[in-house]
Amino acid sequence: MFSEDKALITGAKNMTIIERLQSHTVNIYQLREDDLVEKWVDARLLLHPTRFDLFAKLYYVRNRMDNKAEAVKVYKEHIKAFNPDLKEPGREDKSGYDDFLMAFEALIETFSRTDFDASQSLVPITEDGIILDGAHRVSALAYCNKKVNVAICKGVVPKANFDYRYFKDRGLSWDTMDIIAHEMLQWLPDIYVACLWPKMSDQSQAFAWIEETFGIVYERKVKVNYPSFRKLIKKVYENQPWVNEPNSVDDKSLHCYGFNGQLRFLFFVSRDLDKVLFIKEKIRLMYGVGKHALHITDNELETREIARILLETKLRKEWLDHSAVNSLSEKIQERWYYFKKVQVIDFKVKVAKLLSVK
């Protein structure tokens, strides 16, 4: 994404690139001055689905005035999933929700008035444009539509993939995940959604093919009864001429519906519509049920319409009959994830620290 342009050091006060990076990041990635290239880029170019947390922060910035309670809730929950001890490695000034929020508010206020100061810090990124540190700075700058001075770290690979799966495994609730995913769609272009209809007896093959071809940036499963499914079919295919004929809608719905009513929605990014159409036909052929296997959106507007129904809690309950049984099942699964992936690990870390002190 970013070429090895000649280093831009205007206004850097003769400080080296290394000196303007957090020592914690330098140590983790064993960065050396010779492997770093400095460059100015638009902060919005650094928004990437493998950094799902960026969109939680953007949601906070965008909603902190008009819907502050919800914005703070989403922000705090994603911070807790990211940093269970509410401490940021390498930052002594961040210990607890209030510290995180105060520091972020200060950044938002600063970047709303002034540009990024490259003499004070840089944001380290991989050669593919994935940030290694500085998510709060990038989010605030992206919201303000400003540039950021980055240090391109040649040959460096992130220590972890902080995509939606990471946060799901860290116990973040589906409701909060949906909000963040919906925010992601507001910032990233060329996102499609594959609707895997219940007619697919084994949806894992289609999942694997889309994952291998495009990479999946978000996934959502929902079980529905037939009346809700019929209503969804009518909405998804609303531009088709047959959708105004009740018998045709019934016919399409019955052919796409399955016994368990399992819907699976896969969001992915592609800049090649022809490739999307090709994969759609390949999957349909693989399952042998033609167009009754799945639907893939053709444009951004269609993707956003389906996303609203799926990811906005009130609309999902209205359209997809998200029953109390499904909600209870999800809550149980979320608590188990949180206990296994967060609380147990956090307990082991605390025990190890106590043992090391002794």
GROMACS .gro file of C-alpha atoms in nm:
model
  358
    1MET     CA    1   0.000   0.000   0.000
    2PHE     CA    2   0.278   0.238   0.087
    3SER     CA    3   0.590   0.269  -0.129
    4GLU     CA    4   0.937   0.334   0.010
    5ASP     CA    5   0.942   0.705  -0.058
    6LYS     CA    6   1.226   0.921   0.056
    7ALA     CA    7   1.194   0.989   0.429
    8LEU     CA    8   1.004   1.307   0.511
    9ILE     CA    9   1.150   1.466   0.822
   10THR     CA   10   1.032   1.826   0.792
   11GLY     CA   11   0.958   1.969   1.136
   12ALA     CA   12   1.096   1.666   1.320
   13LYS     CA   13   1.355   1.873   1.511
   14ASN     CA   14   1.632   1.633   1.410
   15MET     CA   15   1.490   1.354   1.623
   16THR     CA   16   1.530   1.005   1.482
   17ILE     CA   17   1.231   0.795   1.386
   18ILE     CA   18   1.298   0.554   1.672
   19GLU     CA   19   1.292   0.837   1.927
   20ARG     CA   20   0.940   0.934   1.819
   21LEU     CA   21   0.798   0.585   1.866
   22GLN     CA   22   0.686   0.436   2.195
   23SER     CA   23   0.968   0.233   2.347
   24HIS     CA   24   0.724  -0.047   2.419
   25THR     CA   25   0.649  -0.086   2.047
   26VAL     CA   26   1.015  -0.055   1.952
   27ASN     CA   27   1.105  -0.335   2.193
   28ILE     CA   28   0.821  -0.568   2.097
   29TYR     CA   29   0.898  -0.551   1.725
   30GLN     CA   30   1.273  -0.503   1.768
   31LEU     CA   31   1.264  -0.202   1.540
   32ARG     CA   32   1.582  -0.051   1.397
   33GLU     CA   33   1.627   0.291   1.245
   34ASP     CA   34   1.752   0.148   0.915
   35ASP     CA   35   1.427  -0.048   0.867
   36LEU     CA   36   1.198   0.253   0.908
   37VAL     CA   37   1.066   0.497   0.649
   38GLU     CA   38   0.879   0.812   0.746
   39LYS     CA   39   0.585   0.930   0.539
   40TRP     CA   40   0.270   1.144   0.558
   41VAL     CA   41  -0.056   0.963   0.472
   42ASP     CA   42  -0.428   1.026   0.504
   43ALA     CA   43  -0.536   0.879   0.836
   44ARG     CA   44  -0.844   0.727   0.673
   45LEU     CA   45  -0.620   0.505   0.462
   46LEU     CA   46  -0.516   0.330   0.784
   47LEU     CA   47  -0.871   0.218   0.866
   48HIS     CA   48  -0.865  -0.156   0.814
   49PRO     CA   49  -1.093  -0.446   0.920
   50THR     CA   50  -0.801  -0.626   1.085
   51ARG     CA   51  -0.808  -0.342   1.338
   52PHE     CA   52  -1.171  -0.377   1.445
   53ASP     CA   53  -1.100  -0.157   1.748
   54LEU     CA   54  -1.055   0.149   1.526
   55PHE     CA   55  -1.426   0.147   1.449
   56ALA     CA   56  -1.522   0.122   1.816
   57LYS     CA   57  -1.317   0.438   1.873
   58LEU     CA   58  -1.471   0.608   1.569
   59TYR     CA   59  -1.817   0.521   1.697
   60TYR     CA   60  -1.729   0.695   2.022
   61VAL     CA   61  -1.599   1.009   1.847
   62ARG     CA   62  -1.902   1.029   1.619
   63ASN     CA   63  -2.164   0.973   1.890
   64ARG     CA   64  -2.013   1.120   2.206
   65MET     CA   65  -2.220   1.438   2.181
   66ASP     CA   66  -2.563   1.316   2.069
   67ASN     CA   67  -2.561   0.967   2.223
   68LYS     CA   68  -2.295   0.984   2.490
   69ALA     CA   69  -2.416   0.702   2.714
   70GLU     CA   70  -2.415   0.450   2.430
   71ALA     CA   71  -2.086   0.583   2.294
   72VAL     CA   72  -1.915   0.547   2.633
   73LYS     CA   73  -2.062   0.198   2.679
   74VAL     CA   74  -1.925   0.074   2.345
   75TYR     CA   75  -1.588   0.237   2.410
   76LYS     CA   76  -1.552   0.092   2.760
   77GLU     CA   77  -1.657  -0.257   2.655
   78HIS     CA   78  -1.407  -0.271   2.369
   79ILE     CA   79  -1.129  -0.137   2.595
   80LYS     CA   80  -1.210  -0.406   2.853
   81ALA     CA   81  -1.191  -0.675   2.584
   82PHE     CA   82  -0.863  -0.531   2.454
   83ASN     CA   83  -0.707  -0.461   2.796
   84PRO     CA   84  -0.876  -0.673   3.069
   85ASP     CA   85  -0.665  -0.505   3.338
   86LEU     CA   86  -0.760  -0.161   3.199
   87LYS     CA   87  -0.394  -0.074   3.152
   88GLU     CA   88  -0.219   0.009   2.826
   89PRO     CA   89   0.125  -0.152   2.788
   90GLY     CA   90   0.399   0.109   2.789
   91ARG     CA   91   0.169   0.386   2.916
   92GLU     CA   92   0.182   0.468   3.285
   93ASP     CA   93  -0.085   0.736   3.243
   94LYS     CA   94  -0.355   0.490   3.137
   95SER     CA   95  -0.498   0.280   3.419
   96GLY     CA   96  -0.876   0.260   3.426
   97TYR     CA   97  -1.165   0.375   3.207
   98ASP     CA   98  -1.138   0.740   3.311
   99ASP     CA   99  -0.773   0.760   3.209
  100PHE     CA  100  -0.846   0.611   2.868
  101LEU     CA  101  -1.140   0.842   2.807
  102MET     CA  102  -0.960   1.155   2.926
  103ALA     CA  103  -0.659   1.082   2.705
  104PHE     CA  104  -0.882   1.014   2.405
  105GLU     CA  105  -1.088   1.329   2.460
  106ALA     CA  106  -0.767   1.531   2.472
  107LEU     CA  107  -0.661   1.386   2.135
  108ILE     CA  108  -0.999   1.457   1.978
  109GLU     CA  109  -0.991   1.815   2.101
  110THR     CA  110  -0.633   1.867   1.982
  111PHE     CA  111  -0.686   1.724   1.633
  112SER     CA  112  -1.011   1.913   1.586
  113ARG     CA  113  -0.804   2.234   1.612
  114THR     CA  114  -0.455   2.145   1.489
  115ASP     CA  115  -0.274   1.898   1.267
  116PHE     CA  116  -0.066   1.601   1.375
  117ASP     CA  117   0.268   1.707   1.524
  118ALA     CA  118   0.535   1.484   1.372
  119SER     CA  119   0.799   1.631   1.599
  120GLN     CA  120   0.634   1.464   1.899
  121SER     CA  121   0.539   1.119   1.773
  122LEU     CA  122   0.487   0.890   1.477
  123VAL     CA  123   0.244   0.604   1.414
  124PRO     CA  124   0.422   0.278   1.327
  125ILE     CA  125   0.261   0.071   1.051
  126THR     CA  126   0.343  -0.236   0.845
  127GLU     CA  127   0.425  -0.212   0.476
  128ASP     CA  128   0.062  -0.312   0.410
  129GLY     CA  129  -0.064  -0.018   0.613
  130ILE     CA  130  -0.170  -0.200   0.930
  131ILE     CA  131  -0.106   0.008   1.242
  132LEU     CA  132   0.112  -0.139   1.517
  133ASP     CA  133   0.037   0.132   1.771
  134GLY     CA  134  -0.152   0.462   1.787
  135ALA     CA  135  -0.512   0.350   1.735
  136HIS     CA  136  -0.654   0.644   1.930
  137ARG     CA  137  -0.448   0.897   1.733
  138VAL     CA  138  -0.544   0.740   1.400
  139SER     CA  139  -0.914   0.725   1.490
  140ALA     CA  140  -0.928   1.090   1.598
  141LEU     CA  141  -0.735   1.203   1.291
  142ALA     CA  142  -0.949   0.991   1.057
  143TYR     CA  143  -1.264   1.144   1.200
  144CYS     CA  144  -1.118   1.491   1.144
  145ASN     CA  145  -1.007   1.385   0.793
  146LYS     CA  146  -0.643   1.476   0.853
  147LYS     CA  147  -0.302   1.335   0.771
  148VAL     CA  148  -0.072   1.146   1.004
  149ASN     CA  149   0.302   1.096   0.989
  150VAL     CA  150   0.380   0.724   0.995
  151ALA     CA  151   0.687   0.510   1.032
  152ILE     CA  152   0.668   0.227   0.779
  153CYS     CA  153   0.830  -0.076   0.944
  154LYS     CA  154   0.982  -0.291   0.673
  155GLY     CA  155   0.943  -0.665   0.717
  156VAL     CA  156   0.734  -0.636   1.034
  157VAL     CA  157   0.420  -0.846   1.091
  158PRO     CA  158   0.165  -0.758   1.364
  159LYS     CA  159   0.183  -0.976   1.674
  160ALA     CA  160  -0.190  -1.039   1.656
  161ASN     CA  161  -0.483  -0.993   1.422
  162PHE     CA  162  -0.724  -0.762   1.605
  163ASP     CA  163  -1.023  -0.834   1.381
  164TYR     CA  164  -1.380  -0.911   1.486
  165ARG     CA  165  -1.285  -1.269   1.576
  166TYR     CA  166  -1.028  -1.148   1.827
  167PHE     CA  167  -1.288  -0.939   2.009
  168LYS     CA  168  -1.548  -1.215   1.992
  169ASP     CA  169  -1.299  -1.450   2.157
  170ARG     CA  170  -1.227  -1.185   2.420
  171GLY     CA  171  -1.589  -1.188   2.528
  172LEU     CA  172  -1.728  -0.877   2.356
  173SER     CA  173  -2.109  -0.908   2.331
  174TRP     CA  174  -2.282  -0.954   1.997
  175ASP     CA  175  -2.481  -0.634   2.051
  176THR     CA  176  -2.161  -0.430   2.087
  177MET     CA  177  -1.991  -0.620   1.804
  178ASP     CA  178  -2.285  -0.537   1.577
  179ILE     CA  179  -2.258  -0.167   1.658
  180ILE     CA  180  -1.885  -0.166   1.579
  181ALA     CA  181  -1.935  -0.364   1.258
  182HIS     CA  182  -2.208  -0.122   1.149
  183GLU     CA  183  -1.968   0.166   1.213
  184MET     CA  184  -1.705  -0.010   1.002
  185LEU     CA  185  -1.943  -0.009   0.706
  186GLN     CA  186  -1.972   0.370   0.733
  187TRP     CA  187  -1.597   0.412   0.675
  188LEU     CA  188  -1.487   0.131   0.444
  189PRO     CA  189  -1.588   0.115   0.077
  190ASP     CA  190  -1.638  -0.194  -0.139
  191ILE     CA  191  -1.798  -0.412   0.130
  192TYR     CA  192  -2.033  -0.688   0.018
  193VAL     CA  193  -2.246  -0.925   0.221
  194ALA     CA  194  -2.312  -1.286   0.131
  195CYS     CA  195  -2.646  -1.413   0.262
  196LEU     CA  196  -2.619  -1.789   0.306
  197TRP     CA  197  -2.976  -1.917   0.297
  198PRO     CA  198  -3.094  -2.205   0.520
  199LYS     CA  199  -3.121  -2.424   0.209
  200MET     CA  200  -2.746  -2.480   0.247
  201SER     CA  201  -2.728  -2.788   0.466
  202ASP     CA  202  -2.359  -2.725   0.536
  203GLN     CA  203  -2.268  -2.357   0.514
  204SER     CA  204  -1.905  -2.418   0.612
  205GLN     CA  205  -1.794  -2.486   0.254
  206ALA     CA  206  -1.924  -2.150   0.131
  207PHE     CA  207  -1.770  -1.980   0.434
  208ALA     CA  208  -1.430  -2.136   0.357
  209TRP     CA  209  -1.444  -2.033  -0.009
  210ILE     CA  210  -1.534  -1.670   0.064
  211GLU     CA  211  -1.277  -1.654   0.343
  212GLU     CA  212  -1.002  -1.788   0.117
  213THR     CA  213  -1.095  -1.563  -0.176
  214PHE     CA  214  -1.170  -1.233  -0.003
  215GLY     CA  215  -1.124  -1.264   0.372
  216ILE     CA  216  -1.426  -1.216   0.600
  217VAL     CA  217  -1.445  -0.888   0.792
  218TYR     CA  218  -1.758  -0.976   0.991
  219GLU     CA  219  -1.992  -1.269   1.037
  220ARG     CA  220  -2.337  -1.290   1.191
  221LYS     CA  221  -2.563  -1.590   1.241
  222VAL     CA  222  -2.935  -1.562   1.310
  223LYS     CA  223  -3.211  -1.821   1.332
  224VAL     CA  224  -3.552  -1.719   1.200
  225ASN     CA  225  -3.896  -1.866   1.158
  226TYR     CA  226  -4.053  -1.890   0.814
  227PRO     CA  227  -4.272  -1.572   0.830
  228SER     CA  228  -3.965  -1.362   0.921
  229PHE     CA  229  -3.763  -1.528   0.648
  230ARG     CA  230  -4.031  -1.456   0.388
  231LYS     CA  231  -4.033  -1.090   0.490
  232LEU     CA  232  -3.653  -1.077   0.456
  233ILE     CA  233  -3.662  -1.240   0.112
  234LYS     CA  234  -3.906  -0.976  -0.005
  235LYS     CA  235  -3.673  -0.701   0.119
  236VAL     CA  236  -3.351  -0.851  -0.021
  237TYR     CA  237  -3.500  -0.899  -0.366
  238GLU     CA  238  -3.712  -0.583  -0.364
  239ASN     CA  239  -3.573  -0.469  -0.702
  240GLN     CA  240  -3.680  -0.788  -0.877
  241PRO     CA  241  -4.007  -0.767  -1.078
  242TRP     CA  242  -4.150  -1.086  -0.923
  243VAL     CA  243  -4.132  -0.948  -0.567
  244ASN     CA  244  -4.476  -0.784  -0.605
  245GLU     CA  245  -4.640  -1.120  -0.673
  246PRO     CA  246  -4.721  -1.300  -0.344
  247ASN     CA  247  -4.707  -1.644  -0.502
  248SER     CA  248  -4.360  -1.575  -0.643
  249VAL     CA  249  -4.236  -1.454  -0.305
  250ASP     CA  250  -4.375  -1.769  -0.142
  251ASP     CA  251  -4.209  -1.986  -0.404
  252LYS     CA  252  -3.869  -1.818  -0.363
  253SER     CA  253  -3.890  -1.826   0.018
  254LEU     CA  254  -3.984  -2.194   0.032
  255HIS     CA  255  -3.701  -2.289  -0.203
  256CYS     CA  256  -3.442  -2.095   0.007
  257TYR     CA  257  -3.568  -2.191   0.350
  258GLY     CA  258  -3.438  -2.488   0.548
  259PHE     CA  259  -3.556  -2.691   0.842
  260ASN     CA  260  -3.336  -2.518   1.101
  261GLY     CA  261  -3.390  -2.162   0.974
  262GLN     CA  262  -3.018  -2.085   1.008
  263LEU     CA  263  -2.910  -1.765   0.831
  264ARG     CA  264  -2.543  -1.676   0.800
  265PHE     CA  265  -2.428  -1.335   0.680
  266LEU     CA  266  -2.065  -1.288   0.571
  267PHE     CA  267  -1.926  -0.939   0.511
  268PHE     CA  268  -1.617  -0.911   0.291
  269VAL     CA  269  -1.423  -0.652   0.091
  270SER     CA  270  -1.359  -0.664  -0.284
  271ARG     CA  271  -1.279  -0.402  -0.544
  272ASP     CA  272  -1.367  -0.642  -0.826
  273LEU     CA  273  -1.742  -0.694  -0.881
  274ASP     CA  274  -1.675  -0.944  -1.160
  275LYS     CA  275  -1.478  -1.158  -0.917
  276VAL     CA  276  -1.763  -1.140  -0.667
  277LEU     CA  277  -2.012  -1.253  -0.931
  278PHE     CA  278  -1.781  -1.535  -1.037
  279ILE     CA  279  -1.748  -1.667  -0.682
  280LYS     CA  280  -2.123  -1.641  -0.630
  281GLU     CA  281  -2.187  -1.863  -0.932
  282LYS     CA  282  -1.914  -2.109  -0.828
  283ILE     CA  283  -2.073  -2.151  -0.485
  284ARG     CA  284  -2.418  -2.197  -0.635
  285LEU     CA  285  -2.284  -2.469  -0.861
  286MET     CA  286  -2.106  -2.634  -0.570
  287TYR     CA  287  -2.429  -2.667  -0.370
  288GLY     CA  288  -2.641  -2.768  -0.666
  289VAL     CA  289  -2.950  -2.568  -0.573
  290GLY     CA  290  -2.891  -2.272  -0.803
  291LYS     CA  291  -2.992  -1.928  -0.683
  292HIS     CA  292  -3.160  -2.075  -0.374
  293ALA     CA  293  -2.821  -2.128  -0.205
  294LEU     CA  294  -2.718  -1.769  -0.142
  295HIS     CA  295  -2.745  -1.406  -0.234
  296ILE     CA  296  -2.456  -1.160  -0.256
  297THR     CA  297  -2.515  -0.788  -0.272
  298ASP     CA  298  -2.421  -0.604  -0.591
  299ASN     CA  299  -2.348  -0.258  -0.451
  300GLU     CA  300  -2.283  -0.051  -0.140
  301LEU     CA  301  -2.644   0.064  -0.102
  302GLU     CA  302  -2.777  -0.291  -0.096
  303THR     CA  303  -2.509  -0.395   0.154
  304ARG     CA  304  -2.601  -0.110   0.388
  305GLU     CA  305  -2.972  -0.192   0.371
  306ILE     CA  306  -2.913  -0.552   0.474
  307ALA     CA  307  -2.661  -0.440   0.737
  308ARG     CA  308  -2.917  -0.210   0.899
  309ILE     CA  309  -3.167  -0.494   0.933
  310LEU     CA  310  -2.905  -0.730   1.066
  311LEU     CA  311  -2.689  -0.506   1.285
  312GLU     CA  312  -2.932  -0.254   1.432
  313THR     CA  313  -3.090  -0.426   1.733
  314LYS     CA  314  -3.439  -0.280   1.697
  315LEU     CA  315  -3.461  -0.355   1.325
  316ARG     CA  316  -3.323  -0.706   1.372
  317LYS     CA  317  -3.594  -0.785   1.624
  318GLU     CA  318  -3.856  -0.638   1.393
  319TRP     CA  319  -3.740  -0.814   1.076
  320LEU     CA  320  -3.577  -1.135   1.190
  321ASP     CA  321  -3.788  -1.231   1.492
  322HIS     CA  322  -3.480  -1.252   1.716
  323SER     CA  323  -3.653  -1.457   1.985
  324ALA     CA  324  -3.579  -1.467   2.356
  325VAL     CA  325  -3.450  -1.822   2.314
  326ASN     CA  326  -3.185  -1.709   2.066
  327SER     CA  327  -3.092  -1.412   2.285
  328LEU     CA  328  -3.051  -1.635   2.592
  329SER     CA  329  -2.834  -1.877   2.396
  330GLU     CA  330  -2.613  -1.594   2.276
  331LYS     CA  331  -2.578  -1.450   2.628
  332ILE     CA  332  -2.473  -1.789   2.769
  333GLN     CA  333  -2.217  -1.832   2.491
  334GLU     CA  334  -2.083  -1.480   2.544
  335ARG     CA  335  -2.036  -1.533   2.917
  336TRP     CA  336  -1.858  -1.862   2.855
  337TYR     CA  337  -1.625  -1.696   2.604
  338TYR     CA  338  -1.551  -1.417   2.849
  339PHE     CA  339  -1.481  -1.657   3.135
  340LYS     CA  340  -1.260  -1.887   2.929
  341LYS     CA  341  -1.076  -1.631   2.720
  342VAL     CA  342  -1.049  -1.337   2.960
  343GLN     CA  343  -1.109  -1.415   3.325
  344VAL     CA  344  -0.915  -1.742   3.334
  345ILE     CA  345  -0.620  -1.592   3.146
  346ASP     CA  346  -0.625  -1.281   3.365
  347PHE     CA  347  -0.625  -1.502   3.678
  348LYS     CA  348  -0.327  -1.703   3.549
  349VAL     CA  349  -0.132  -1.382   3.479
  350LYS     CA  350  -0.198  -1.252   3.831
  351VAL     CA  351  -0.089  -1.584   3.985
  352ALA     CA  352   0.229  -1.584   3.774
  353LYS     CA  353   0.311  -1.231   3.890
  354LEU     CA  354   0.260  -1.326   4.254
  355LEU     CA  355   0.484  -1.630   4.215
  356SER     CA  356   0.755  -1.425   4.046
  357VAL     CA  357   0.755  -1.176   4.333
  358LYS     CA  358   0.807  -1.454   4.584
   0.00000   0.00000   0.00000
